[in-house]
CSV table of C-alpha atoms in Angstrom, one decimal:
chain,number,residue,atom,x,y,z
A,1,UNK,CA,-15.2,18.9,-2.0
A,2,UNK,CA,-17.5,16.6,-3.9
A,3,UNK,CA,-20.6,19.3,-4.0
A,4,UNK,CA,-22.1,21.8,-6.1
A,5,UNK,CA,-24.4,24.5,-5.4
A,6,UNK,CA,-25.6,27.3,-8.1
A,7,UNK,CA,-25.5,30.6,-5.4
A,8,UNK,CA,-22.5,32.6,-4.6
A,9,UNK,CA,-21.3,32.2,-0.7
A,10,UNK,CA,-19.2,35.0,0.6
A,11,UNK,CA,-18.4,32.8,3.6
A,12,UNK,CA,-17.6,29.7,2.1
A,13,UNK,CA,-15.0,32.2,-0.1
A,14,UNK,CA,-13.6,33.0,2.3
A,15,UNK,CA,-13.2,30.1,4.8
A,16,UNK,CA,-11.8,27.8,1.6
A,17,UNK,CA,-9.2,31.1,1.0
A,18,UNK,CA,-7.9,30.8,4.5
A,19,UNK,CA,-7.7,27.1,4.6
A,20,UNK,CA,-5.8,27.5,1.6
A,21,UNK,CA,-3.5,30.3,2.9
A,22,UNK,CA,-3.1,27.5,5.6
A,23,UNK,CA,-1.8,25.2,3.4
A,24,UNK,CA,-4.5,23.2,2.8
A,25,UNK,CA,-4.8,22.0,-0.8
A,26,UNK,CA,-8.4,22.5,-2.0
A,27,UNK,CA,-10.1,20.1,-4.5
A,28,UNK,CA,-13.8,20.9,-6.0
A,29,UNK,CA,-16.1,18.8,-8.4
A,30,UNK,CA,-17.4,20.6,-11.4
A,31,UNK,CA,-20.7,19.2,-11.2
A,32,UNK,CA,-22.9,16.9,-12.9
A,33,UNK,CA,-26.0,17.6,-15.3
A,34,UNK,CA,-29.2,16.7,-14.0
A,35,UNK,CA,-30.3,13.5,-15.9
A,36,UNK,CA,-31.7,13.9,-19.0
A,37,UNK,CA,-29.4,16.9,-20.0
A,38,UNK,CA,-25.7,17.6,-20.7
A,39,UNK,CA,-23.2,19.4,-18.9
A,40,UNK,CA,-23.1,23.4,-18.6
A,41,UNK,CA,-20.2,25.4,-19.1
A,42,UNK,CA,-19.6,27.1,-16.0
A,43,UNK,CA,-18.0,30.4,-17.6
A,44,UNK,CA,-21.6,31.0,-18.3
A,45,UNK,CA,-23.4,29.3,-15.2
A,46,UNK,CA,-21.0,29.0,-12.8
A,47,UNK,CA,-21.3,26.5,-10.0
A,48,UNK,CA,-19.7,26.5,-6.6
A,49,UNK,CA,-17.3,25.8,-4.6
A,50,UNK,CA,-15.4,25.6,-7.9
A,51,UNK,CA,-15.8,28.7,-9.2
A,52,UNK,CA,-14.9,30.7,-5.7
A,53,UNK,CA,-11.4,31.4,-7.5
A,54,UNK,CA,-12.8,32.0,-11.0
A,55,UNK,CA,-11.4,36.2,-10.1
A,56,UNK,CA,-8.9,35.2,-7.8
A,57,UNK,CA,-5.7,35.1,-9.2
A,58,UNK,CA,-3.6,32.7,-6.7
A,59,UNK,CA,-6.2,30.1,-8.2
A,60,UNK,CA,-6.3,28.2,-4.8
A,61,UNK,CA,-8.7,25.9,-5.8
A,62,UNK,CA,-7.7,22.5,-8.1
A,63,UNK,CA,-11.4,22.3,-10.1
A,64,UNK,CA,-11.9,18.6,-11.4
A,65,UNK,CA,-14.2,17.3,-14.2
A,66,UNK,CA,-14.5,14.3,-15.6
A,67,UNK,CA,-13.5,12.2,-17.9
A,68,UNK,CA,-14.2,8.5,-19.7
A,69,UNK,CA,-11.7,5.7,-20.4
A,70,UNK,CA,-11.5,7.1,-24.2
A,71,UNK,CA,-10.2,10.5,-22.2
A,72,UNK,CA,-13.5,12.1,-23.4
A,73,UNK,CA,-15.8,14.6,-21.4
A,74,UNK,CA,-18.9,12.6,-20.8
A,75,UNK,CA,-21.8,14.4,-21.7
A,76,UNK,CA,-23.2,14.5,-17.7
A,77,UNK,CA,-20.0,16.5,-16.5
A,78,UNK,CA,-19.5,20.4,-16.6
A,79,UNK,CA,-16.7,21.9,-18.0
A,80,UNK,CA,-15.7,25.9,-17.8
A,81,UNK,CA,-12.4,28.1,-18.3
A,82,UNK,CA,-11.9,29.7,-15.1
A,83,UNK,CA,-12.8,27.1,-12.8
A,84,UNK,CA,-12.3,23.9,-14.4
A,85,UNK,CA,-8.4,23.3,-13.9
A,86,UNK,CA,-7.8,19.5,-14.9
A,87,UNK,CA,-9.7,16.5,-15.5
A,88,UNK,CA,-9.8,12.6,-14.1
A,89,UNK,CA,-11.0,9.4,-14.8
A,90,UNK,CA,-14.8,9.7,-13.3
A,91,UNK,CA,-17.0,7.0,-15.3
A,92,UNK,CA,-17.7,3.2,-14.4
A,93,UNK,CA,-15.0,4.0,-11.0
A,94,UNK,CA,-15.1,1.0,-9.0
A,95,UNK,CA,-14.3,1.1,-5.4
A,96,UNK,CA,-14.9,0.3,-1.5
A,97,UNK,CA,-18.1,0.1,-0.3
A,98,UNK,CA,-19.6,-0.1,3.1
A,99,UNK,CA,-19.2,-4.0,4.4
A,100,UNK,CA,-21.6,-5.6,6.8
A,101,UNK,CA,-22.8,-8.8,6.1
A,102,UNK,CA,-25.3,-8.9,8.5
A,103,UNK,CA,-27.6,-6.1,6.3
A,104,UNK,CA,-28.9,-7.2,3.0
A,105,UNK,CA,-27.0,-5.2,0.3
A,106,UNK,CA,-24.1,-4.8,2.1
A,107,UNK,CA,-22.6,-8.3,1.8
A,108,UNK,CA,-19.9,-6.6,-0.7
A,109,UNK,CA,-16.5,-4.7,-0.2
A,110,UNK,CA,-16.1,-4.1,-3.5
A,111,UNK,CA,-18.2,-2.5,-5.9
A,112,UNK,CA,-19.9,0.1,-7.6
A,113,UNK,CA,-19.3,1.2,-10.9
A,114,UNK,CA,-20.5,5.1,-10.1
A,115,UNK,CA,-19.9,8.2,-12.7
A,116,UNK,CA,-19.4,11.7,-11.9
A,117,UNK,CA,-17.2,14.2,-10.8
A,118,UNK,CA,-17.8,13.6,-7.3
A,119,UNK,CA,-15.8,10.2,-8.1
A,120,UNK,CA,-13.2,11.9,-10.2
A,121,UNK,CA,-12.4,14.7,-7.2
A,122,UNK,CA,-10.9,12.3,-4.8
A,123,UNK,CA,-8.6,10.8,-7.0
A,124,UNK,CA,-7.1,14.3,-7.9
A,125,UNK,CA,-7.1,14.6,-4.0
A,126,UNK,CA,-5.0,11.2,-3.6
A,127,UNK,CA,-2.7,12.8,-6.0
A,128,UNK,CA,-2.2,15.9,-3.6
A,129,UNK,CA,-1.6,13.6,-0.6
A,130,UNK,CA,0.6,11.7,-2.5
A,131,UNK,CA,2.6,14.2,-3.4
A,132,UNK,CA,2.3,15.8,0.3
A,133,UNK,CA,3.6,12.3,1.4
A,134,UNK,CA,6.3,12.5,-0.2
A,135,UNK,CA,7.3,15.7,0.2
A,136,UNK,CA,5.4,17.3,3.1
A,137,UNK,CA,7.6,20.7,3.3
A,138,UNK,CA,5.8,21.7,0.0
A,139,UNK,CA,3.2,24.8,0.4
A,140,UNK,CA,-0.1,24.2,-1.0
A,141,UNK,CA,0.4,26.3,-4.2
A,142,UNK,CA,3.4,23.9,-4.8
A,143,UNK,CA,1.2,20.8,-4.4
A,144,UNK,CA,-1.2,22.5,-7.3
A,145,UNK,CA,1.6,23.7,-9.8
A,146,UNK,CA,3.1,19.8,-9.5
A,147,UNK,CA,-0.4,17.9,-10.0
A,148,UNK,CA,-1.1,20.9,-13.0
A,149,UNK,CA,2.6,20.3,-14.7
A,150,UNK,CA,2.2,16.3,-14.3
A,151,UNK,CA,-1.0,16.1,-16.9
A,152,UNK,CA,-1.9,15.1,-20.2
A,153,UNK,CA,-3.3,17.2,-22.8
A,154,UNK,CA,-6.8,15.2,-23.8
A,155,UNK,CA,-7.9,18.0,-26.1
A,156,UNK,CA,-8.1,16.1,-29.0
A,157,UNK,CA,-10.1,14.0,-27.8
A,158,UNK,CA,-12.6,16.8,-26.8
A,159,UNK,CA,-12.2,19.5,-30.0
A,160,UNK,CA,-15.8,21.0,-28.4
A,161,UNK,CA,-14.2,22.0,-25.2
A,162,UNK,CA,-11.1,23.6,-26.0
A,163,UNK,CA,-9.7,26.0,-23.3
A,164,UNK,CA,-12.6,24.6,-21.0
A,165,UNK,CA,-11.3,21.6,-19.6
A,166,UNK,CA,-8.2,22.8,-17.9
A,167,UNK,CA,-4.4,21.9,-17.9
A,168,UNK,CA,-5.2,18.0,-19.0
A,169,UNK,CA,-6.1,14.6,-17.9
A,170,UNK,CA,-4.0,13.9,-14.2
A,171,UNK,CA,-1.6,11.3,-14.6
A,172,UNK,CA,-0.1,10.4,-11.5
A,173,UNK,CA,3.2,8.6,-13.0
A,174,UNK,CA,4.3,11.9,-13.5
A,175,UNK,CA,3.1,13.3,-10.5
A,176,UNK,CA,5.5,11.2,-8.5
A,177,UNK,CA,8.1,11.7,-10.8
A,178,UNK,CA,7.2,15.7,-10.9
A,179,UNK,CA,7.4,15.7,-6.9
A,180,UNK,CA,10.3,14.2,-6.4
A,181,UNK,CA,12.3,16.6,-8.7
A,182,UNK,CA,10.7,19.7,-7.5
A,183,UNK,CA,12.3,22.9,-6.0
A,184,UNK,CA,10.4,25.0,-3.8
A,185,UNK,CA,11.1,28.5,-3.9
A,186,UNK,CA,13.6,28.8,-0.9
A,187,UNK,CA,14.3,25.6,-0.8
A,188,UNK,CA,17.7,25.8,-1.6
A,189,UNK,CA,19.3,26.0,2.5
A,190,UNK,CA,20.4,22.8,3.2
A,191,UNK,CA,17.9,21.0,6.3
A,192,UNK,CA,20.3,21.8,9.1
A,193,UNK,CA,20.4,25.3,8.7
A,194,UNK,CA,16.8,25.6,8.8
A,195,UNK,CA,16.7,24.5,11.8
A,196,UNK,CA,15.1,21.1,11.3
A,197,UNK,CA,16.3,18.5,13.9
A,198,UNK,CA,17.7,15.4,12.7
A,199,UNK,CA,17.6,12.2,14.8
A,200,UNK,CA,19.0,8.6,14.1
A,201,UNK,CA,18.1,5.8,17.0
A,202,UNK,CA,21.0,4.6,19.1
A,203,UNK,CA,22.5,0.8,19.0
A,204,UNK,CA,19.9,-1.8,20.3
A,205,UNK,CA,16.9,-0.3,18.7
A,206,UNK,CA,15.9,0.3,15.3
A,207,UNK,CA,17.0,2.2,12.2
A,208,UNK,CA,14.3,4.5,12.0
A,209,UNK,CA,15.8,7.9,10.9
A,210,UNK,CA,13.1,11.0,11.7
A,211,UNK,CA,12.9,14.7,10.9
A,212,UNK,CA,11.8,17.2,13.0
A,213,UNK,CA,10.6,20.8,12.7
A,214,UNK,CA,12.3,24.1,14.5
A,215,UNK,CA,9.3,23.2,17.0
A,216,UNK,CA,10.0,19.3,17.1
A,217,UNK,CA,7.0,18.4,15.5
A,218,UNK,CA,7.4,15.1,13.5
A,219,UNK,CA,8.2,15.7,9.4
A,220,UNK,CA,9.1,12.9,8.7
A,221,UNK,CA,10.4,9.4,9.2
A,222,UNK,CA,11.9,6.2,7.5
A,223,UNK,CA,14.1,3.3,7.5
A,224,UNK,CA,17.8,3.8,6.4
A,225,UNK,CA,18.3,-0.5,6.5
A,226,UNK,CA,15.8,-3.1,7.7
A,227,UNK,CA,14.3,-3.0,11.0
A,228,UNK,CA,15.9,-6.2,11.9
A,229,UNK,CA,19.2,-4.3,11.7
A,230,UNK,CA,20.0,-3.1,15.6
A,231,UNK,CA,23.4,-1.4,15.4
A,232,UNK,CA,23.5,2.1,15.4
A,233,UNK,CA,22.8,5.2,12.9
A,234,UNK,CA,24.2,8.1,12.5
A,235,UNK,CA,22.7,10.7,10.2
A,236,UNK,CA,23.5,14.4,9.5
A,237,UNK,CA,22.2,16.7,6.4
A,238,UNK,CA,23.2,19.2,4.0
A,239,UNK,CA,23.4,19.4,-0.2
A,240,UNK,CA,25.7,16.5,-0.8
A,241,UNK,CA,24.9,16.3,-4.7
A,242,UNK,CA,25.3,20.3,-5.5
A,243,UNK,CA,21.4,20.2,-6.9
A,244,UNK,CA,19.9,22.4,-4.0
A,245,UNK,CA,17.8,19.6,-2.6
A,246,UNK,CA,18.9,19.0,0.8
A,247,UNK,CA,19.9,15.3,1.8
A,248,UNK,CA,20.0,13.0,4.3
A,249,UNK,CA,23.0,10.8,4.2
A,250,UNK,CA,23.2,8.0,6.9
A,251,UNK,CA,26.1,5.7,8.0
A,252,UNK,CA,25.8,3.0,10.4
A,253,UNK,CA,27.8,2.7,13.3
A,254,UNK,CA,28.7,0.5,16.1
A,255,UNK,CA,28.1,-2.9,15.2
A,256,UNK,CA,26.9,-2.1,11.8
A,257,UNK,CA,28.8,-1.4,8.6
A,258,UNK,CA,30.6,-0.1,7.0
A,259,UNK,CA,27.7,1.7,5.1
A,260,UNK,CA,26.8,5.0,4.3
């Protein structure tokens, strides 16, 4: 959500609390100063959507300033305890722009070098669909614990802000590395018994492997050896390592192998 507006909605509350509840991971901007002026501290003057959870103790929303390539607060963003959860890299952000070169200014793909915390939101969204990518059976309060444990402090880089700016700068090295060892609450039951359907594709196709919900919608899917190999795939699940993580062990059959 890359806006800001000064006056309280009761309706936006509470249609960003239900999307939220339905596992949507929320990500707000914490604003920008008008020019000629520095950034507000939003404890005192709050600004919304990011300070809808400011009283809300599930703290649904991921609040984003921004931050320089020194890791310092420039002087245009807000900052606030309460609503201001983390920080990311929002000055000089190059990226895609809109490509037709039939309309003067828009012979360029590439561009831009914008500043604000409208730039820096999206990339701590990219980080929530990365780690939704990766592991897509992960409720939207895990997504925000994972992207909050995976930053880096920059508070000594901004001694005037201390306690406003959040958990840290995002670093999404760790965010990967943070999803990929992560246990859910309940996660524990091995795939099967959950009910998820597991499904390998016969000899003479290819060896996509695919995970189902209780209700066969598609989880997720992936290649267990190259797609030029055509032999068949058996694949079956449960917690083969002893680490509560279920996982999916595949062994190929006729005319393949052997392989596991």
């Amino acid at each position: 959500l890359s806006f800001v507006g000064v006056e309280y909605s009761q309706a936006l509350y509470e249609g960003l609390k239900a999307a939220a509840d339905a596992g949507v991971v929320v990500v707000a901007a914490a604003g920008n100063a008008e020019e000629g002026r520095t950034g507000v501290d939003l404890a005192i003057d709050p600004a919304y959507p990011i300070c809808l959870d400011a009283q809300d103790q599930t703290g649904f929303i991921l609040g984003v300033a921004a931050v320089n390539r020194r890791n310092q607060v420039p002087e245009f963003s807000n900052y606030g305890r309460g609503c201001v959860d983390l920080v990311a890299p929002g000055e000089s952000i190059f990226g895609l722009l809109v490509h037709d070169p039939r309309r003067t200014g828009f012979a360029e793909p590439y561009g831009g070098s914008w500043s604000g915390t409208s730039v820096a939101t999206p990339i701590v969204s990219g980080a929530a669909a990365v780690v939704r990518t990766l592991r897509p059976e992960l409720s939207a309060a895990d997504v925000r614990q994972i992207i909050l444990d995976a930053t880096d402090s920059v508070q000594a880089a901004n001694p005037r802000l201390e306690g406003k700016i959040g958990r840290g700068r995002l670093n999404l090295g760790k965010v990967v590395r943070e999803t990929v060892a992560f246990r859910a609450s309940g996660s524990t039951t091995p795939l099967a018994s959950q009910g998820f359907i597991l499904a390998g594709l016969g000899f003479g196709s290819f060896p996509q492997l695919k995970v189902f919900t209780p209700a066969f919608q598609p989880l997720k899917s992936l290649y267990a050896y190259a797609p030029t190999f055509q032999g068949a795939v058996n694949i079956v699940g449960g917690d083969v390592t002893g680490d509560g993580v279920s996982d999916l062990v595949a062994a190929a059959g006729s005319r393949g192998g052997p392989h596991v």
